[in-house]
Amino acid sequence: MSVKNNQNFMERIISPSMLSADFGNLDRDTRMIDRSAAQWIHIDVMDGVFVPNISFGFPVMKPIRKASDKVLDVHLMIVDPEKYVARFAEAGADIVTFHYEATQTPREAIRLIRESGAKVGISIKPKTPVEVLHELLPEVDLVLVMSVEPGFGGQSFIEGSTDKVRELRKMIDEAGLNVTIEIDGGVSAANARELYEAGCDALVAGSAVFKAADPEAEILKILNA
Ligand code: DX5
Ligand code: ZN
């Protein structure tokens, strides 16, 4: 799959999470990420049902898409994702990631995302073991491992998450698949190196980037950790 580049050249990807951006200055913050070394832009959609928080939906996609040509990496924390995945792709999502725990019909969600032309991502919460993905791995482009309970930025990284990444990397490599591994929650320059080395291709970072005095420099610090 092509979210990641070829396997011999493991590019380190960073996907700053707009959840920590200043929504009064969304255009400014999106343009700042667009200028930066970040390759992706992470967009967290929450419905107040799958997670105990509500973030934003389609209208916010528009100004972000307008301000940047970078890969829009949309993380849906919503129940019944099947109902909405096509609309997120239409709104400009390049990757649409849904939660394994949010649907009874993951294959249908995968089919609908594929049909929309976006790359397919599937995410698991911290307590969901990677084994549940075994059968689905050949059908997806990306797995998003949550390293905090989804719902809020600024939480601490759950330590066991690095082992989940290693396990997942092994499963993917043993099956000879080309699936991108992304991790989300509590990521900073302090743990970035360990995460890339454990087998992550892409790191999501919200507060570490936006709360930094110099977010663009912080992005480079994480990429070069
Ligand atoms: C949490 C979101 C994350 C969040 C990460 O549910 O999925 O993307 O923005 O924030 P930090 O990097 O601050 O943990
Ligand atoms: Zn996220």
PDB file of N, CA, C and O in Angstrom, residues 18-19 21-23 26-27 30 41-45 55-67 72 74 88 91-92:
ATOM      1  N   MET A  18      -4.644  18.271  14.976  1.00  0.00           N
ATOM      2  CA  MET A  18      -5.298  19.587  15.003  1.00  0.00           C
ATOM      3  C   MET A  18      -6.193  19.763  16.218  1.00  0.00           C
ATOM      4  O   MET A  18      -6.654  20.868  16.488  1.00  0.00           O
ATOM      5  N   LEU A  19      -6.432  18.688  16.970  1.00  0.00           N
ATOM      6  CA  LEU A  19      -7.236  18.802  18.187  1.00  0.00           C
ATOM      7  C   LEU A  19      -6.602  19.810  19.153  1.00  0.00           C
ATOM      8  O   LEU A  19      -7.303  20.469  19.924  1.00  0.00           O
ATOM      9  N   ALA A  21      -4.830  22.416  18.146  1.00  0.00           N
ATOM     10  CA  ALA A  21      -4.635  23.714  17.477  1.00  0.00           C
ATOM     11  C   ALA A  21      -5.526  24.770  18.123  1.00  0.00           C
ATOM     12  O   ALA A  21      -6.402  24.453  18.927  1.00  0.00           O
ATOM     13  N   ASP A  22      -5.310  26.017  17.756  1.00  0.00           N
ATOM     14  CA  ASP A  22      -6.141  27.129  18.228  1.00  0.00           C
ATOM     15  C   ASP A  22      -7.254  27.323  17.201  1.00  0.00           C
ATOM     16  O   ASP A  22      -7.000  27.772  16.084  1.00  0.00           O
ATOM     17  N   PHE A  23      -8.495  26.984  17.585  1.00  0.00           N
ATOM     18  CA  PHE A  23      -9.595  27.016  16.610  1.00  0.00           C
ATOM     19  C   PHE A  23     -10.017  28.431  16.228  1.00  0.00           C
ATOM     20  O   PHE A  23     -10.698  28.619  15.235  1.00  0.00           O
ATOM     21  N   LEU A  26      -7.559  28.713  13.098  1.00  0.00           N
ATOM     22  CA  LEU A  26      -7.408  27.416  12.425  1.00  0.00           C
ATOM     23  C   LEU A  26      -6.615  27.540  11.129  1.00  0.00           C
ATOM     24  O   LEU A  26      -5.746  26.710  10.843  1.00  0.00           O
ATOM     25  N   ASP A  27      -6.899  28.584  10.374  1.00  0.00           N
ATOM     26  CA  ASP A  27      -6.195  28.779   9.102  1.00  0.00           C
ATOM     27  C   ASP A  27      -4.700  29.009   9.353  1.00  0.00           C
ATOM     28  O   ASP A  27      -3.858  28.364   8.724  1.00  0.00           O
ATOM     29  N   THR A  30      -3.121  25.713  10.506  1.00  0.00           N
ATOM     30  CA  THR A  30      -3.004  24.733   9.424  1.00  0.00           C
ATOM     31  C   THR A  30      -1.864  25.123   8.493  1.00  0.00           C
ATOM     32  O   THR A  30      -1.070  24.277   8.071  1.00  0.00           O
ATOM     33  N   ILE A  41      -1.527  15.550   8.355  1.00  0.00           N
ATOM     34  CA  ILE A  41      -2.266  16.353   9.334  1.00  0.00           C
ATOM     35  C   ILE A  41      -3.357  15.461   9.924  1.00  0.00           C
ATOM     36  O   ILE A  41      -4.186  14.905   9.194  1.00  0.00           O
ATOM     37  N   HIS A  42      -3.325  15.302  11.243  1.00  0.00           N
ATOM     38  CA  HIS A  42      -4.240  14.386  11.923  1.00  0.00           C
ATOM     39  C   HIS A  42      -5.494  15.134  12.373  1.00  0.00           C
ATOM     40  O   HIS A  42      -5.413  16.182  13.014  1.00  0.00           O
ATOM     41  N   ILE A  43      -6.646  14.573  12.048  1.00  0.00           N
ATOM     42  CA  ILE A  43      -7.924  15.240  12.328  1.00  0.00           C
ATOM     43  C   ILE A  43      -8.803  14.297  13.154  1.00  0.00           C
ATOM     44  O   ILE A  43      -9.217  13.238  12.669  1.00  0.00           O
ATOM     45  N   ASP A  44      -9.065  14.674  14.400  1.00  0.00           N
ATOM     46  CA  ASP A  44      -9.780  13.818  15.355  1.00  0.00           C
ATOM     47  C   ASP A  44     -11.261  14.159  15.397  1.00  0.00           C
ATOM     48  O   ASP A  44     -11.639  15.223  15.881  1.00  0.00           O
ATOM     49  N   VAL A  45     -12.076  13.239  14.946  1.00  0.00           N
ATOM     50  CA  VAL A  45     -13.527  13.462  14.924  1.00  0.00           C
ATOM     51  C   VAL A  45     -14.166  12.633  16.042  1.00  0.00           C
ATOM     52  O   VAL A  45     -14.009  11.401  16.076  1.00  0.00           O
ATOM     53  N   SER A  55     -15.698  16.708  19.355  1.00  0.00           N
ATOM     54  CA  SER A  55     -14.709  17.643  18.799  1.00  0.00           C
ATOM     55  C   SER A  55     -15.326  18.451  17.674  1.00  0.00           C
ATOM     56  O   SER A  55     -15.831  19.547  17.887  1.00  0.00           O
ATOM     57  N   PHE A  56     -15.316  17.904  16.457  1.00  0.00           N
ATOM     58  CA  PHE A  56     -15.817  18.660  15.295  1.00  0.00           C
ATOM     59  C   PHE A  56     -16.104  17.672  14.177  1.00  0.00           C
ATOM     60  O   PHE A  56     -15.745  16.498  14.262  1.00  0.00           O
ATOM     61  N   GLY A  57     -16.737  18.185  13.119  1.00  0.00           N
ATOM     62  CA  GLY A  57     -17.094  17.307  12.002  1.00  0.00           C
ATOM     63  C   GLY A  57     -16.759  17.915  10.657  1.00  0.00           C
ATOM     64  O   GLY A  57     -15.767  18.635  10.517  1.00  0.00           O
ATOM     65  N   PHE A  58     -17.621  17.668   9.689  1.00  0.00           N
ATOM     66  CA  PHE A  58     -17.338  18.040   8.295  1.00  0.00           C
ATOM     67  C   PHE A  58     -16.940  19.503   8.080  1.00  0.00           C
ATOM     68  O   PHE A  58     -16.015  19.765   7.319  1.00  0.00           O
ATOM     69  N   PRO A  59     -17.633  20.481   8.715  1.00  0.00           N
ATOM     70  CA  PRO A  59     -17.317  21.881   8.387  1.00  0.00           C
ATOM     71  C   PRO A  59     -15.862  22.254   8.670  1.00  0.00           C
ATOM     72  O   PRO A  59     -15.323  23.146   8.030  1.00  0.00           O
ATOM     73  N   VAL A  60     -15.250  21.557   9.621  1.00  0.00           N
ATOM     74  CA  VAL A  60     -13.874  21.894   9.977  1.00  0.00           C
ATOM     75  C   VAL A  60     -12.868  21.303   8.968  1.00  0.00           C
ATOM     76  O   VAL A  60     -11.752  21.802   8.793  1.00  0.00           O
ATOM     77  N   MET A  61     -13.298  20.257   8.278  1.00  0.00           N
ATOM     78  CA  MET A  61     -12.430  19.644   7.262  1.00  0.00           C
ATOM     79  C   MET A  61     -12.125  20.636   6.142  1.00  0.00           C
ATOM     80  O   MET A  61     -11.037  20.653   5.590  1.00  0.00           O
ATOM     81  N   LYS A  62     -13.140  21.409   5.802  1.00  0.00           N
ATOM     82  CA  LYS A  62     -13.058  22.294   4.631  1.00  0.00           C
ATOM     83  C   LYS A  62     -11.906  23.302   4.705  1.00  0.00           C
ATOM     84  O   LYS A  62     -11.058  23.334   3.813  1.00  0.00           O
ATOM     85  N   PRO A  63     -11.871  24.138   5.770  1.00  0.00           N
ATOM     86  CA  PRO A  63     -10.765  25.107   5.840  1.00  0.00           C
ATOM     87  C   PRO A  63      -9.400  24.444   5.950  1.00  0.00           C
ATOM     88  O   PRO A  63      -8.397  25.003   5.482  1.00  0.00           O
ATOM     89  N   ILE A  64      -9.344  23.269   6.553  1.00  0.00           N
ATOM     90  CA  ILE A  64      -8.049  22.580   6.665  1.00  0.00           C
ATOM     91  C   ILE A  64      -7.614  22.110   5.269  1.00  0.00           C
ATOM     92  O   ILE A  64      -6.476  22.325   4.852  1.00  0.00           O
ATOM     93  N   ARG A  65      -8.565  21.518   4.545  1.00  0.00           N
ATOM     94  CA  ARG A  65      -8.255  21.043   3.185  1.00  0.00           C
ATOM     95  C   ARG A  65      -7.822  22.207   2.297  1.00  0.00           C
ATOM     96  O   ARG A  65      -6.914  22.067   1.485  1.00  0.00           O
ATOM     97  N   LYS A  66      -8.475  23.349   2.492  1.00  0.00           N
ATOM     98  CA  LYS A  66      -8.178  24.516   1.677  1.00  0.00           C
ATOM     99  C   LYS A  66      -6.776  25.057   1.961  1.00  0.00           C
ATOM    100  O   LYS A  66      -6.089  25.532   1.061  1.00  0.00           O
ATOM    101  N   ALA A  67      -6.353  24.946   3.213  1.00  0.00           N
ATOM    102  CA  ALA A  67      -5.079  25.553   3.611  1.00  0.00           C
ATOM    103  C   ALA A  67      -3.879  24.636   3.411  1.00  0.00           C
ATOM    104  O   ALA A  67      -2.736  25.062   3.599  1.00  0.00           O
ATOM    105  N   LEU A  72      -4.354  14.354   4.599  1.00  0.00           N
ATOM    106  CA  LEU A  72      -5.294  14.524   5.710  1.00  0.00           C
ATOM    107  C   LEU A  72      -5.651  13.157   6.266  1.00  0.00           C
ATOM    108  O   LEU A  72      -6.255  12.313   5.600  1.00  0.00           O
ATOM    109  N   VAL A  74      -7.577  11.277   8.837  1.00  0.00           N
ATOM    110  CA  VAL A  74      -8.786  11.488   9.636  1.00  0.00           C
ATOM    111  C   VAL A  74      -9.051  10.293  10.557  1.00  0.00           C
ATOM    112  O   VAL A  74      -9.162   9.151  10.101  1.00  0.00           O
ATOM    113  N   PHE A  88     -16.571  11.849   4.710  1.00  0.00           N
ATOM    114  CA  PHE A  88     -15.250  12.357   5.108  1.00  0.00           C
ATOM    115  C   PHE A  88     -14.286  12.310   3.928  1.00  0.00           C
ATOM    116  O   PHE A  88     -13.475  13.223   3.735  1.00  0.00           O
ATOM    117  N   ALA A  91     -15.024  15.172   1.799  1.00  0.00           N
ATOM    118  CA  ALA A  91     -14.573  16.431   2.416  1.00  0.00           C
ATOM    119  C   ALA A  91     -13.058  16.590   2.326  1.00  0.00           C
ATOM    120  O   ALA A  91     -12.519  17.592   2.788  1.00  0.00           O
ATOM    121  N   GLY A  92     -12.378  15.584   1.763  1.00  0.00           N
ATOM    122  CA  GLY A  92     -10.946  15.752   1.516  1.00  0.00           C
ATOM    123  C   GLY A  92     -10.027  14.829   2.288  1.00  0.00           C
ATOM    124  O   GLY A  92      -8.803  14.961   2.202  1.00  0.00           O
TER     125      GLY A  92
END
